[in-house]
XYZ file of C-alpha atoms in Angstrom:
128
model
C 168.248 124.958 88.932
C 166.201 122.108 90.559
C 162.733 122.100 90.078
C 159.879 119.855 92.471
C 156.436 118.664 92.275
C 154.549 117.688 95.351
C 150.685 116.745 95.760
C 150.332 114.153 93.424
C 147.917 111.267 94.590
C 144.227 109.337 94.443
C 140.938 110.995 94.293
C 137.470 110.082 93.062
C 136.044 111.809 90.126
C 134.862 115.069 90.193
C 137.183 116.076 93.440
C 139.965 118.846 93.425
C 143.634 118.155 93.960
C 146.304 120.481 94.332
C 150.328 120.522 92.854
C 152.335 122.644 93.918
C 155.827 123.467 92.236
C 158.884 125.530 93.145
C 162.138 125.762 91.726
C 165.359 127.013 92.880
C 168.780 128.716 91.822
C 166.370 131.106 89.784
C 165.148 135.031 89.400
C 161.538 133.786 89.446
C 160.416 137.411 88.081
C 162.295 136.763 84.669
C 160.785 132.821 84.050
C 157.090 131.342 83.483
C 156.111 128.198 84.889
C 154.376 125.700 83.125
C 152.396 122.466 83.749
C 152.713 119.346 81.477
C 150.957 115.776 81.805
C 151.417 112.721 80.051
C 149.089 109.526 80.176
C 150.669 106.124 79.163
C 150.989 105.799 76.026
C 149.970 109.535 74.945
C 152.563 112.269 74.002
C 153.234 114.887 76.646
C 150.676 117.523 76.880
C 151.404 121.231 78.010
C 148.269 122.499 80.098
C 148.785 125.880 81.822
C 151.226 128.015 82.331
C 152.094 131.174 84.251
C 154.762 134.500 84.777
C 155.598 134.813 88.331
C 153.097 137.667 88.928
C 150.463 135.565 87.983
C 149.374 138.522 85.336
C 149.589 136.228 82.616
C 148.397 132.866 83.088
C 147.373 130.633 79.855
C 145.120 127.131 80.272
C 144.986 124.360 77.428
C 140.984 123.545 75.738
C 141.423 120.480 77.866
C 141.434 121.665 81.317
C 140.319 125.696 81.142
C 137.625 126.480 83.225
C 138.614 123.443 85.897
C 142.374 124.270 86.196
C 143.383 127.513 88.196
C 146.905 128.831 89.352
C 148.461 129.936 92.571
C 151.011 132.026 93.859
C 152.065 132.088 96.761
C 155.094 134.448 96.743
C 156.543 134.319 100.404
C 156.828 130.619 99.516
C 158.229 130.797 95.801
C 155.370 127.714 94.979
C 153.264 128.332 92.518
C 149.936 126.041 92.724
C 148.039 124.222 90.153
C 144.388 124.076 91.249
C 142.656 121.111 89.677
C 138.879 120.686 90.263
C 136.011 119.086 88.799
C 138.329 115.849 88.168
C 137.553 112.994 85.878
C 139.735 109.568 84.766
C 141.144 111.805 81.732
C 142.995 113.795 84.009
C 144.872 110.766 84.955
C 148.158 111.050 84.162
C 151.941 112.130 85.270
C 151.836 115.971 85.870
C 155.451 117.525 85.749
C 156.529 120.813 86.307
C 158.877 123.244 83.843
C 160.563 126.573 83.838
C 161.165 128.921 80.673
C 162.685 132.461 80.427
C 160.626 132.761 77.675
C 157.231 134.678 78.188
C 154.046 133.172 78.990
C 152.003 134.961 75.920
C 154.627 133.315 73.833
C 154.393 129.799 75.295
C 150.789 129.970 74.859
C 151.521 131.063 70.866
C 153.655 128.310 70.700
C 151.255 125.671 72.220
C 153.189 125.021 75.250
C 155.983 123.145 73.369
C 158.025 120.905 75.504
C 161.429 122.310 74.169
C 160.676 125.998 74.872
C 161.204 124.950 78.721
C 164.370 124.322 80.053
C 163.809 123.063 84.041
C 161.981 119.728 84.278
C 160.450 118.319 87.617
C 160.459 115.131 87.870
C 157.006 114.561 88.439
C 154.191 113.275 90.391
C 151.265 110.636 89.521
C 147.628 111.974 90.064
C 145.029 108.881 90.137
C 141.702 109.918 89.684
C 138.926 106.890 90.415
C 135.301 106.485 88.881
């Protein structure tokens, strides 16, 4: 399974970015993907995940109500909509599969070793 991140880069504050992720060598219908960051220094932090169908799709306190996701089937990408940026959101974003269901990665608090298919990630820079 190989999973990739693209659409990292450098925006101002309070501009949108897109990531995009897709993963092969899986049944995407039976995994959730999920969306981790880490800032220098800071443990890694799980922010959103999301089944395949989109039907279940779970944001962390932190970004909920400025994060959105994005499936695009035909493509097997699924899209993490950032808007409303600011310098916290700053960090390495990296991209993860589980088989495990996205209500229960949500219960868990989006614990790094419930997911089994890492990215490798991609830096998003966002300027004052």
């Amino acid at each position: 399974v190989e999973v990739l991140e693209s659409g990292g880069g450098v925006v101002k504050a309070g501009e949108s970015l897109r990531l995009s992720c897709t993963a092969s060598g899986l049944d995407f219908s039976s995994h959730t993907m999920g969306w981790f960051r880490q800032v220098d220094g800071k443990e890694r932090e799980g922010i959103a995940c999301s089944n395949w169908s989109g039907s279940a799709t779970y944001f962390a306190a932190s970004v909920k109500g400025r994060f959105a996701i994005a499936i695009d089937d035909a493509k097997k990408t699924l899209t993490l909509e950032m808007y409303n940026l600011g310098s916290e959101d700053t960090a390495i974003y990296t991209c993860a599969v589980t088989s495990l269901p996205a209500a229960v990665v949500n219960k868990r608090g989006f614990r790094e070793i419930d997911f089994f298919y890492w990215g490798r990630g991609t830096q998003v820079t966002v300027s004052s």
